[in-house]
Short mmCIF file of C-alpha atoms in Angstrom, two decimals:
data_model
loop_
_atom_site.label_atom_id
_atom_site.label_comp_id
_atom_site.label_asym_id
_atom_site.label_seq_id
_atom_site.Cartn_x
_atom_site.Cartn_y
_atom_site.Cartn_z
CA MET Q 17 82.40 112.78 107.11
CA GLN Q 18 82.36 109.83 109.49
CA GLY Q 19 85.43 108.53 111.25
CA LEU Q 20 86.78 106.41 114.09
CA VAL Q 21 88.74 108.00 116.95
CA TYR Q 22 92.13 106.32 117.32
CA LYS Q 23 93.82 108.70 119.74
CA SER Q 24 92.88 111.43 122.19
CA THR Q 25 95.27 114.01 123.59
CA GLY Q 26 92.66 115.96 125.49
CA SER Q 27 92.10 118.70 122.92
CA TRP Q 28 92.97 117.03 119.61
CA TYR Q 29 91.81 113.68 118.28
CA SER Q 30 93.28 111.40 115.64
CA VAL Q 31 90.37 110.25 113.48
CA GLN Q 32 90.47 107.68 110.67
CA ASP Q 33 87.99 108.25 107.85
CA ALA Q 34 86.28 105.65 105.66
CA ASP Q 35 89.20 105.70 103.19
CA GLY Q 36 91.77 104.95 105.90
CA SER Q 37 93.23 108.46 106.05
CA PHE Q 38 93.93 110.04 109.43
CA TRP Q 39 92.75 113.52 110.38
CA ASP Q 40 93.70 115.73 113.31
CA ALA Q 41 90.32 116.86 114.59
CA ARG Q 42 89.17 119.12 117.39
CA ILE Q 43 85.88 120.03 118.98
CA LYS Q 44 84.42 123.41 118.22
CA GLY Q 45 82.08 124.82 120.83
CA LYS Q 46 79.90 122.65 123.00
CA LEU Q 47 79.41 119.14 121.70
CA LYS Q 48 76.10 117.51 122.49
CA ILE Q 49 76.28 113.80 123.27
CA ASP Q 50 73.26 111.58 123.58
CA GLU Q 51 74.81 109.58 126.42
CA ASP Q 52 73.49 110.51 129.85
CA ILE Q 53 76.95 110.88 131.32
CA SER Q 54 78.88 113.82 132.68
CA SER Q 55 82.54 113.30 131.86
CA THR Q 56 85.72 115.31 131.55
CA ASN Q 57 86.10 114.20 127.92
CA PRO Q 58 83.15 114.36 125.50
CA VAL Q 59 85.00 112.27 122.88
CA ALA Q 60 86.87 109.02 123.60
CA VAL Q 61 89.01 106.54 121.72
CA GLY Q 62 86.70 104.05 120.01
CA ASP Q 63 84.02 106.63 119.32
CA THR Q 64 82.50 106.94 115.87
CA VAL Q 65 82.29 110.66 115.12
CA ILE Q 66 80.94 112.99 112.45
CA PHE Q 67 83.42 115.70 111.43
CA ASP Q 68 83.81 118.47 108.88
CA ALA Q 69 87.02 119.06 106.96
CA GLU Q 70 88.76 122.23 108.06
CA ASP Q 71 91.84 121.94 105.83
CA ASP Q 72 92.01 119.17 103.23
CA ASN Q 73 95.72 119.71 102.58
CA VAL Q 74 96.93 119.03 106.11
CA LYS Q 75 93.84 116.96 107.00
CA THR Q 76 92.46 118.86 109.95
CA GLY Q 77 88.81 118.76 110.89
CA ILE Q 78 86.16 119.74 113.39
CA ILE Q 79 84.11 117.09 115.22
CA THR Q 80 80.43 118.00 115.20
CA ASN Q 81 78.76 114.91 116.64
CA VAL Q 82 79.41 111.60 118.35
CA ALA Q 83 77.45 108.52 117.32
CA ALA Q 84 75.56 106.59 119.99
CA ARG Q 85 77.84 104.22 121.93
CA HIS Q 86 76.92 100.60 122.53
CA ASN Q 87 79.10 100.74 125.66
CA TYR Q 88 81.92 102.64 127.33
CA ILE Q 89 84.08 102.29 130.43
CA VAL Q 90 85.00 105.04 132.85
CA ARG Q 91 87.34 105.76 135.72
CA VAL Q 92 87.55 108.55 138.25
CA SER Q 93 88.93 111.68 136.65
CA PRO Q 94 92.53 112.23 137.85
CA HIS Q 95 91.74 115.94 138.07
CA ASN Q 96 88.36 115.80 139.83
CA LYS Q 97 87.27 112.85 141.96
CA ASN Q 98 83.64 113.82 141.51
CA GLN Q 99 83.79 113.52 137.73
CA LYS Q 100 84.07 110.60 135.33
CA HIS Q 101 86.64 110.17 132.60
CA ILE Q 102 85.67 107.91 129.70
CA ILE Q 103 88.62 105.61 129.04
CA ALA Q 104 87.28 104.17 125.79
CA ALA Q 105 84.04 103.42 123.97
CA ASN Q 106 82.53 100.61 121.90
CA ILE Q 107 84.68 97.87 123.41
CA ASP Q 108 84.26 94.13 122.82
CA LEU Q 109 86.65 92.94 125.51
CA ALA Q 110 88.55 94.33 128.51
CA LEU Q 111 91.97 92.79 129.14
CA LEU Q 112 93.77 93.28 132.43
CA ALA Q 113 97.50 92.56 132.36
CA VAL Q 114 98.82 91.55 135.79
CA SER Q 115 101.89 89.92 137.30
CA VAL Q 116 102.42 87.78 140.38
CA THR Q 117 105.85 89.27 140.91
CA ASP Q 118 108.00 92.16 139.70
CA PRO Q 119 105.66 93.91 140.48
CA ARG Q 120 102.89 92.04 142.21
CA THR Q 121 99.36 93.02 141.27
CA SER Q 122 96.96 93.04 144.20
CA THR Q 123 93.75 91.04 143.97
CA GLY Q 124 91.96 94.19 145.16
CA PHE Q 125 93.05 95.96 141.98
CA ILE Q 126 92.01 92.97 139.87
CA ASP Q 127 88.58 92.85 141.52
CA ARG Q 128 87.93 96.57 141.09
CA PHE Q 129 88.79 96.31 137.41
CA LEU Q 130 86.48 93.32 136.98
CA ILE Q 131 83.67 95.07 138.84
CA THR Q 132 83.99 98.11 136.59
CA ALA Q 133 83.92 95.93 133.47
CA GLU Q 134 80.84 94.10 134.80
CA ALA Q 135 79.08 97.38 135.57
CA TYR Q 136 79.58 98.58 132.00
CA HIS Q 137 78.67 95.20 130.47
CA ILE Q 138 82.10 94.50 129.01
CA PRO Q 139 83.48 90.93 129.10
CA ALA Q 140 86.84 90.82 130.87
CA ILE Q 141 89.85 88.50 130.80
CA ILE Q 142 93.00 88.36 132.93
CA VAL Q 143 96.46 87.95 131.43
CA VAL Q 144 99.16 86.96 133.93
CA ASN Q 145 102.54 87.95 132.53
CA LYS Q 146 106.11 87.06 133.59
CA THR Q 147 105.20 83.48 134.49
CA ASP Q 148 108.77 82.47 133.63
CA LEU Q 149 109.98 84.36 136.74
CA LEU Q 150 107.82 82.44 139.20
CA LYS Q 151 109.34 80.39 141.99
CA VAL Q 152 107.52 77.64 143.86
CA LYS Q 153 105.51 79.89 146.20
CA GLN Q 154 104.68 82.30 143.39
CA LYS Q 155 103.50 79.45 141.17
CA ALA Q 156 101.13 78.56 143.99
CA VAL Q 157 99.78 82.14 143.88
CA LEU Q 158 99.22 81.81 140.13
CA SER Q 159 97.36 78.53 140.66
CA LEU Q 160 95.23 80.21 143.33
CA TRP Q 161 94.39 83.10 140.99
CA GLN Q 162 93.44 80.64 138.26
CA GLU Q 163 91.18 78.79 140.69
CA ILE Q 164 89.58 81.93 142.18
CA TYR Q 165 88.88 83.76 138.95
CA GLY Q 166 88.16 80.63 136.94
CA ARG Q 167 85.47 79.71 139.47
CA ALA Q 168 84.04 83.21 139.13
CA GLY Q 169 83.76 82.68 135.37
CA TYR Q 170 86.78 84.60 134.10
CA GLU Q 171 89.38 83.39 131.63
CA VAL Q 172 92.96 83.54 132.92
CA TYR Q 173 95.86 83.45 130.45
CA PRO Q 174 99.35 82.78 131.89
CA VAL Q 175 101.90 84.17 129.42
CA VAL Q 176 105.45 85.32 128.91
CA ALA Q 177 105.04 88.45 126.81
CA LYS Q 178 108.50 88.15 125.27
CA ASP Q 179 107.81 84.57 124.16
CA ARG Q 180 105.23 84.63 121.36
CA SER Q 181 104.75 80.87 121.57
CA THR Q 182 102.89 81.45 124.87
CA LEU Q 183 100.45 83.91 123.27
CA SER Q 184 98.62 81.74 120.71
CA SER Q 185 95.46 81.22 122.81
CA LEU Q 186 95.35 84.91 123.72
CA GLU Q 187 95.81 85.98 120.11
CA MET Q 188 92.85 83.85 119.08
CA ARG Q 189 90.76 85.32 121.91
CA ILE Q 190 91.30 88.94 120.86
CA LYS Q 191 91.23 88.39 117.09
CA ASN Q 192 88.67 90.56 115.29
CA LYS Q 193 87.70 92.28 118.54
CA ILE Q 194 88.25 95.75 119.96
CA THR Q 195 90.13 94.99 123.17
CA LEU Q 196 90.93 97.47 125.92
CA PHE Q 197 94.37 96.77 127.44
CA SER Q 198 94.94 97.91 131.01
CA GLY Q 199 97.32 97.21 133.88
CA HIS Q 200 99.83 98.69 136.27
CA SER Q 201 103.03 100.15 134.89
CA GLY Q 202 105.71 97.47 134.93
CA VAL Q 203 103.57 94.38 134.40
CA GLY Q 204 104.67 94.15 130.75
CA LYS Q 205 101.57 95.47 129.01
CA SER Q 206 103.57 97.50 126.51
CA THR Q 207 105.90 94.57 125.84
CA LEU Q 208 102.86 92.40 125.19
CA ILE Q 209 101.42 94.90 122.69
CA ASN Q 210 104.81 95.26 120.96
CA VAL Q 211 104.93 91.49 120.41
CA LEU Q 212 101.30 91.27 119.26
CA ILE Q 213 101.86 94.15 116.80
CA PRO Q 214 105.44 93.87 115.47
CA GLY Q 215 107.06 97.18 114.64
CA ILE Q 216 104.78 99.32 116.76
CA ASN Q 217 107.54 99.98 119.33
CA ILE Q 218 105.57 101.36 122.26
CA LYS Q 219 108.12 102.68 124.72
CA THR Q 220 107.50 101.33 128.21
CA LYS Q 221 109.58 104.08 129.83
CA VAL Q 222 107.50 106.77 128.17
CA VAL Q 223 104.31 105.18 129.47
CA SER Q 224 105.74 104.97 132.98
CA GLY Q 225 106.86 108.57 132.75
CA TRP Q 226 103.40 109.68 131.73
CA SER Q 227 101.84 108.05 134.74
CA GLY Q 228 104.42 109.30 137.23
CA LYS Q 229 105.27 107.67 140.51
CA GLY Q 230 102.02 106.95 142.25
CA GLN Q 231 100.22 109.59 140.20
CA HIS Q 232 98.51 109.58 136.86
CA THR Q 233 98.94 112.89 135.14
CA THR Q 234 97.85 111.55 131.72
CA THR Q 235 94.84 109.51 130.73
CA PHE Q 236 95.47 109.48 126.99
CA ALA Q 237 94.51 106.31 125.18
CA GLU Q 238 95.43 105.10 121.71
CA MET Q 239 94.08 102.42 119.40
CA PHE Q 240 96.17 100.16 117.19
CA ASN Q 241 95.24 97.66 114.47
CA LEU Q 242 96.08 94.00 115.05
CA PRO Q 243 97.77 92.32 112.06
CA GLY Q 244 95.31 89.41 112.10
CA GLY Q 245 92.21 91.55 112.52
CA GLY Q 246 90.81 93.54 115.40
CA ARG Q 247 92.16 96.44 117.41
CA ILE Q 248 93.87 97.12 120.74
CA ILE Q 249 93.18 100.20 122.84
CA ASP Q 250 96.21 100.94 125.02
CA THR Q 251 95.58 102.87 128.23
CA PRO Q 252 98.78 104.15 129.85
CA GLY Q 253 99.17 105.01 133.48
CA VAL Q 254 96.17 103.35 135.12
CA LYS Q 255 96.81 102.97 138.83
CA GLU Q 256 93.34 101.92 139.87
CA PHE Q 257 89.77 102.01 138.76
CA GLY Q 258 88.04 104.19 141.33
CA LEU Q 259 84.44 103.10 141.60
CA ILE Q 260 81.98 105.86 140.71
CA ASP Q 261 78.28 106.01 141.57
CA PHE Q 262 78.16 102.47 142.94
CA GLU Q 263 75.34 101.78 145.37
CA ARG Q 264 76.04 99.40 148.25
CA GLU Q 265 72.98 97.32 147.40
CA GLU Q 266 74.11 96.74 143.81
CA LEU Q 267 77.77 95.83 144.42
CA SER Q 268 77.19 92.07 144.66
CA GLN Q 269 75.56 92.10 141.23
CA TYR Q 270 79.00 92.77 139.75
CA PHE Q 271 80.44 89.58 141.24
CA PRO Q 272 79.17 86.94 138.76
CA GLU Q 273 79.48 84.09 141.24
CA MET Q 274 77.40 86.04 143.79
CA ARG Q 275 74.91 87.18 141.19
CA ALA Q 276 74.22 83.52 140.35
CA VAL Q 277 72.99 82.68 143.88
CA MET Q 278 71.80 85.95 145.47
CA LYS Q 279 68.23 85.45 144.22
CA HIS Q 280 67.99 82.74 146.87
CA CYS Q 281 68.77 85.15 149.73
CA LYS Q 282 65.97 85.48 152.27
CA PHE Q 283 65.89 89.27 151.93
CA ASN Q 284 65.79 91.17 148.64
CA ASN Q 285 68.04 93.93 150.01
CA CYS Q 286 70.58 91.51 151.48
CA LEU Q 287 74.11 92.95 151.70
CA HIS Q 288 75.51 89.47 152.44
CA ILE Q 289 77.14 90.50 155.69
CA ASN Q 290 75.07 89.66 158.80
CA GLU Q 291 71.65 88.87 157.33
CA PRO Q 292 70.08 85.47 158.07
CA GLY Q 293 69.27 83.17 155.17
CA CYS Q 294 72.02 84.64 152.97
CA ALA Q 295 72.70 82.45 149.93
CA VAL Q 296 76.01 84.20 149.23
CA LYS Q 297 77.42 83.43 152.69
CA GLN Q 298 76.17 79.88 152.30
CA GLY Q 299 77.96 79.72 148.95
CA VAL Q 300 81.19 80.75 150.67
CA ALA Q 301 80.65 78.12 153.38
CA ASP Q 302 80.04 75.49 150.68
CA ARG Q 303 83.15 76.68 148.81
CA LYS Q 304 81.12 77.49 145.73
CA ILE Q 305 82.20 81.10 146.15
CA SER Q 306 85.86 81.71 147.00
CA GLU Q 307 86.55 83.18 150.40
CA GLU Q 308 89.11 85.51 148.82
CA ARG Q 309 86.54 87.08 146.52
CA TYR Q 310 84.05 87.41 149.37
CA VAL Q 311 86.66 89.16 151.54
CA SER Q 312 87.35 91.50 148.62
CA TYR Q 313 83.62 92.19 148.27
CA VAL Q 314 83.37 93.11 151.97
CA ALA Q 315 86.40 95.43 151.73
CA ILE Q 316 84.98 97.22 148.69
CA LEU Q 317 81.56 97.46 150.35
CA GLU Q 318 83.19 99.10 153.38
CA SER Q 319 84.99 101.59 151.14
CA ILE Q 320 81.64 102.56 149.59
CA GLU Q 321 80.13 102.94 153.10
CA LYS Q 322 82.96 105.26 154.13
CA LYS Q 323 82.34 107.38 151.07
CA TRP Q 324 78.67 107.68 151.94
CA ASN Q 325 79.23 108.51 155.62
#
């Protein structure tokens, strides 16, 4: 039988078959996957799998194969920094929920998420929640974020998760798509999902408890159907997207605004730091590329250099 993986708990998977029934499935033995990726989890939420019925009465099965993925997104495994963990597969859109205050999301976190989405060819959008709490200076930060990321080509949606009237544009954007939801604990991601899917009742405290304070002991993901069409993949407890296997020379390719001009750099291997004739640095000087994004690029580049040295 063929099915779609809705939930992963590490050893068991919730799989929906063609008739809409859910099966508890597990992997028996070593599962061969066509993807050239070494990960801590061979099966991920969003995967289409082939499985055999083990017990028709209680609907348990054994996964025997995973269909080819058209994309996937990974993070550093919380248990082994040298290994990848597939967060989800076959995604149409990656949504990052952030907040300017209570708590504040750092632009460094935003940029690393966007870089990861770019690297795995997944369109990304930014949803800024809790905009009703913003004071004058914080509203200025929101405006700056809209300017910075809008200039880079990203859609920014200011919302109040508890007020559905602020979500109409976002609902249209994610309709009939498989959207990965991510964000720090406390930014209101679970509240947002609860409003978008009435009656689902995701418990924010449970999600926060899973992630732990400053640690992420669980990387379970779960998919839910949107009432108007499409699906959401919720990913609890994501603190950061550690960049894996990124080469210094390729980093700028994952900044769309840099990618648009870097072909005009004097040197093909330009890192956009001290090289003469750098089109990226000229773009920053001409204010076509935001200084904030360039500073973030340099910081991330330095972190990759430290890893290599």
